[in-house]
Amino acid sequence: MHILATLALDSTGYRLLLLGHLLCVIVGFGSTFVYPFLGIEASKRRGAIGAAMTETANHIGHIVTSPFILASGVFGALLVAVGAYDWSDRFVQISIPLFLIAVAFSFGVHQPNLKRMEELGNELAAMGPPPAGSAGGPPPQAVEMERRGKAAARNGGILHVMFAVLLVLMVWRPL
């Protein structure tokens, strides 16, 4: 059942909504595929440079990636509300909860981990290099950073799989 008036698939209004949806998907989800590479490069650069790269990636994620991903969901819901598809279509019933789970996982698990990694990078950069001749192990921040880096890779992978499933649902509309 459509909440709003149904727009013909070839109408300008529907095409503008579809354009907005696709643009937001490309910018929002597409940008997430760059961050793993930035993380690898940041980990190769110790100190202030690596910390700055991490901070920059997190900042860009908050001003580009997250808003565009959220907007893609809004545009997607509008396309269902006014288009040829219905809330009762199986691909819609699967896609919306999956999208909401992915957003909750990103904001509740992945992004807090990335923020903590940024804090740890800044702490390590402020510490400077270890004193000459020190035989102690790595600082606790470095150990935590390594653990969190593995979690970031895992969490990002989970989100990319969710995106791939959403993409398959949107393109093939199975079920």
Tab-separated table of C-alpha atoms in Angstrom:
chain	number	residue	atom	x	y	z
A	1	MET	CA	0.000	0.000	0.000
A	2	HIS	CA	1.420	3.345	-1.022
A	3	ILE	CA	1.404	6.190	1.476
A	4	LEU	CA	1.856	8.872	-1.170
A	5	ALA	CA	0.509	9.166	-4.680
A	6	THR	CA	2.089	6.660	-7.030
A	7	LEU	CA	4.563	8.120	-9.499
A	8	ALA	CA	4.998	6.501	-12.881
A	9	LEU	CA	8.426	4.917	-13.266
A	10	ASP	CA	9.128	7.163	-16.255
A	11	SER	CA	8.036	10.372	-14.504
A	12	THR	CA	10.501	13.143	-13.690
A	13	GLY	CA	9.658	12.963	-9.996
A	14	TYR	CA	10.361	9.243	-9.750
A	15	ARG	CA	13.558	9.582	-11.753
A	16	LEU	CA	14.749	12.398	-9.474
A	17	LEU	CA	14.120	10.226	-6.414
A	18	LEU	CA	15.944	7.326	-8.072
A	19	LEU	CA	18.822	9.628	-9.008
A	20	GLY	CA	19.045	10.864	-5.402
A	21	HIS	CA	18.977	7.289	-4.109
A	22	LEU	CA	21.673	6.077	-6.507
A	23	LEU	CA	23.877	9.121	-5.902
A	24	CYS	CA	23.669	8.616	-2.149
A	25	VAL	CA	24.415	4.891	-2.476
A	26	ILE	CA	27.455	5.569	-4.662
A	27	VAL	CA	28.909	8.309	-2.459
A	28	GLY	CA	27.980	6.778	0.901
A	29	PHE	CA	28.671	3.107	0.397
A	30	GLY	CA	31.316	3.604	-2.265
A	31	SER	CA	33.450	5.715	0.046
A	32	THR	CA	33.519	2.898	2.614
A	33	PHE	CA	35.692	0.857	0.279
A	34	VAL	CA	38.489	3.455	0.544
A	35	TYR	CA	38.789	3.392	4.346
A	36	PRO	CA	40.435	-0.034	4.681
A	37	PHE	CA	43.222	1.156	2.383
A	38	LEU	CA	43.591	4.376	4.357
A	39	GLY	CA	43.802	2.322	7.551
A	40	ILE	CA	46.579	0.182	6.126
A	41	GLU	CA	48.496	3.254	4.996
A	42	ALA	CA	47.979	4.989	8.360
A	43	SER	CA	49.317	1.924	10.188
A	44	LYS	CA	52.505	2.130	8.104
A	45	ARG	CA	53.075	5.698	9.273
A	46	ARG	CA	53.851	5.973	12.951
A	47	GLY	CA	53.349	9.067	15.019
A	48	ALA	CA	51.635	12.261	14.013
A	49	ILE	CA	51.242	11.402	10.321
A	50	GLY	CA	49.419	8.113	10.968
A	51	ALA	CA	47.280	9.759	13.641
A	52	ALA	CA	46.391	12.599	11.256
A	53	MET	CA	45.419	10.128	8.538
A	54	THR	CA	43.128	8.281	10.947
A	55	GLU	CA	41.582	11.507	12.192
A	56	THR	CA	41.019	12.707	8.626
A	57	ALA	CA	39.392	9.423	7.581
A	58	ASN	CA	37.045	9.543	10.584
A	59	HIS	CA	36.196	13.182	9.895
A	60	ILE	CA	35.398	12.501	6.234
A	61	GLY	CA	33.282	9.522	7.272
A	62	HIS	CA	31.151	11.773	9.468
A	63	ILE	CA	30.631	14.474	6.852
A	64	VAL	CA	30.376	12.340	3.701
A	65	THR	CA	29.884	8.620	4.274
A	66	SER	CA	27.361	8.495	7.134
A	67	PRO	CA	25.020	11.260	5.914
A	68	PHE	CA	24.913	9.858	2.380
A	69	ILE	CA	24.246	6.322	3.615
A	70	LEU	CA	21.411	7.593	5.812
A	71	ALA	CA	20.038	9.645	2.908
A	72	SER	CA	20.152	6.557	0.663
A	73	GLY	CA	17.778	4.870	3.106
A	74	VAL	CA	15.433	7.856	3.080
A	75	PHE	CA	15.426	7.974	-0.724
A	76	GLY	CA	14.895	4.195	-0.848
A	77	ALA	CA	11.887	4.441	1.455
A	78	LEU	CA	10.483	7.274	-0.660
A	79	LEU	CA	10.908	5.159	-3.797
A	80	VAL	CA	8.825	2.420	-2.182
A	81	ALA	CA	6.265	4.936	-0.924
A	82	VAL	CA	5.665	6.482	-4.358
A	83	GLY	CA	6.897	3.899	-6.852
A	84	ALA	CA	5.929	0.600	-8.347
A	85	TYR	CA	7.079	-1.460	-5.349
A	86	ASP	CA	5.179	-2.051	-2.157
A	87	TRP	CA	6.030	-2.384	1.522
A	88	SER	CA	4.744	-5.959	1.311
A	89	ASP	CA	7.313	-6.958	-1.348
A	90	ARG	CA	9.710	-9.483	0.188
A	91	PHE	CA	12.855	-7.702	-0.963
A	92	VAL	CA	11.604	-4.523	0.732
A	93	GLN	CA	10.699	-6.414	3.920
A	94	ILE	CA	14.212	-7.893	4.050
A	95	SER	CA	16.101	-4.796	2.903
A	96	ILE	CA	14.713	-2.296	5.390
A	97	PRO	CA	15.543	-4.285	8.551
A	98	LEU	CA	18.941	-5.259	7.120
A	99	PHE	CA	19.696	-1.601	6.347
A	100	LEU	CA	18.628	-0.575	9.869
A	101	ILE	CA	20.743	-3.349	11.439
A	102	ALA	CA	23.757	-2.235	9.384
A	103	VAL	CA	23.276	1.406	10.415
A	104	ALA	CA	22.900	0.421	14.081
A	105	PHE	CA	26.012	-1.799	13.867
A	106	SER	CA	27.971	1.004	12.231
A	107	PHE	CA	26.965	3.683	14.748
A	108	GLY	CA	26.941	1.404	17.797
A	109	VAL	CA	29.993	-0.809	17.203
A	110	HIS	CA	32.157	0.165	14.240
A	111	GLN	CA	32.337	3.940	14.595
A	112	PRO	CA	33.020	3.947	18.362
A	113	ASN	CA	35.883	1.518	17.718
A	114	LEU	CA	37.270	3.803	14.998
A	115	LYS	CA	36.957	6.817	17.304
A	116	ARG	CA	38.890	4.996	20.028
A	117	MET	CA	41.577	4.102	17.469
A	118	GLU	CA	41.844	7.799	16.631
A	119	GLU	CA	42.293	8.620	20.329
A	120	LEU	CA	44.940	5.909	20.723
A	121	GLY	CA	46.803	7.153	17.658
A	122	ASN	CA	46.883	10.658	19.091
A	123	GLU	CA	48.122	9.334	22.450
A	124	LEU	CA	50.879	7.348	20.756
A	125	ALA	CA	51.881	10.325	18.620
A	126	ALA	CA	52.094	12.532	21.714
A	127	MET	CA	54.339	9.978	23.451
A	128	GLY	CA	56.965	10.163	20.751
A	129	PRO	CA	59.487	7.406	20.081
A	130	PRO	CA	60.534	5.077	22.892
A	131	PRO	CA	63.636	6.129	24.809
A	132	ALA	CA	66.937	4.802	23.440
A	133	GLY	CA	67.892	1.492	24.951
A	134	SER	CA	64.486	0.752	26.428
A	135	ALA	CA	63.858	-2.959	26.487
A	136	GLY	CA	60.203	-2.810	27.552
A	137	GLY	CA	57.438	-4.080	25.327
A	138	PRO	CA	55.102	-1.910	23.344
A	139	PRO	CA	52.989	0.623	25.215
A	140	PRO	CA	49.474	-0.501	26.145
A	141	GLN	CA	48.045	1.926	23.583
A	142	ALA	CA	49.920	0.116	20.784
A	143	VAL	CA	48.609	-3.258	21.946
A	144	GLU	CA	45.044	-1.926	22.124
A	145	MET	CA	45.457	-0.221	18.738
A	146	GLU	CA	46.456	-3.513	17.113
A	147	ARG	CA	43.484	-5.318	18.661
A	148	ARG	CA	41.112	-2.575	17.590
A	149	GLY	CA	42.587	-2.535	14.095
A	150	LYS	CA	41.663	-6.200	13.694
A	151	ALA	CA	38.168	-5.446	14.992
A	152	ALA	CA	37.853	-2.546	12.530
A	153	ALA	CA	38.774	-4.845	9.648
A	154	ARG	CA	36.247	-7.442	10.802
A	155	ASN	CA	33.492	-4.885	11.406
A	156	GLY	CA	34.099	-3.183	8.070
A	157	GLY	CA	33.942	-6.571	6.378
A	158	ILE	CA	30.620	-7.343	8.056
A	159	LEU	CA	29.225	-4.020	6.842
A	160	HIS	CA	30.501	-4.632	3.307
A	161	VAL	CA	28.786	-8.042	3.240
A	162	MET	CA	25.545	-6.416	4.422
A	163	PHE	CA	25.907	-3.841	1.645
A	164	ALA	CA	26.484	-6.600	-0.927
A	165	VAL	CA	23.325	-8.399	0.223
A	166	LEU	CA	21.358	-5.134	0.015
A	167	LEU	CA	22.733	-4.531	-3.466
A	168	VAL	CA	21.683	-8.004	-4.622
A	169	LEU	CA	18.216	-7.439	-3.150
A	170	MET	CA	17.872	-4.081	-4.912
A	171	VAL	CA	19.115	-5.288	-8.310
A	172	TRP	CA	17.459	-8.721	-8.539
A	173	ARG	CA	14.524	-8.194	-6.144
A	174	PRO	CA	14.348	-11.932	-5.421
A	175	LEU	CA	11.695	-13.730	-3.387
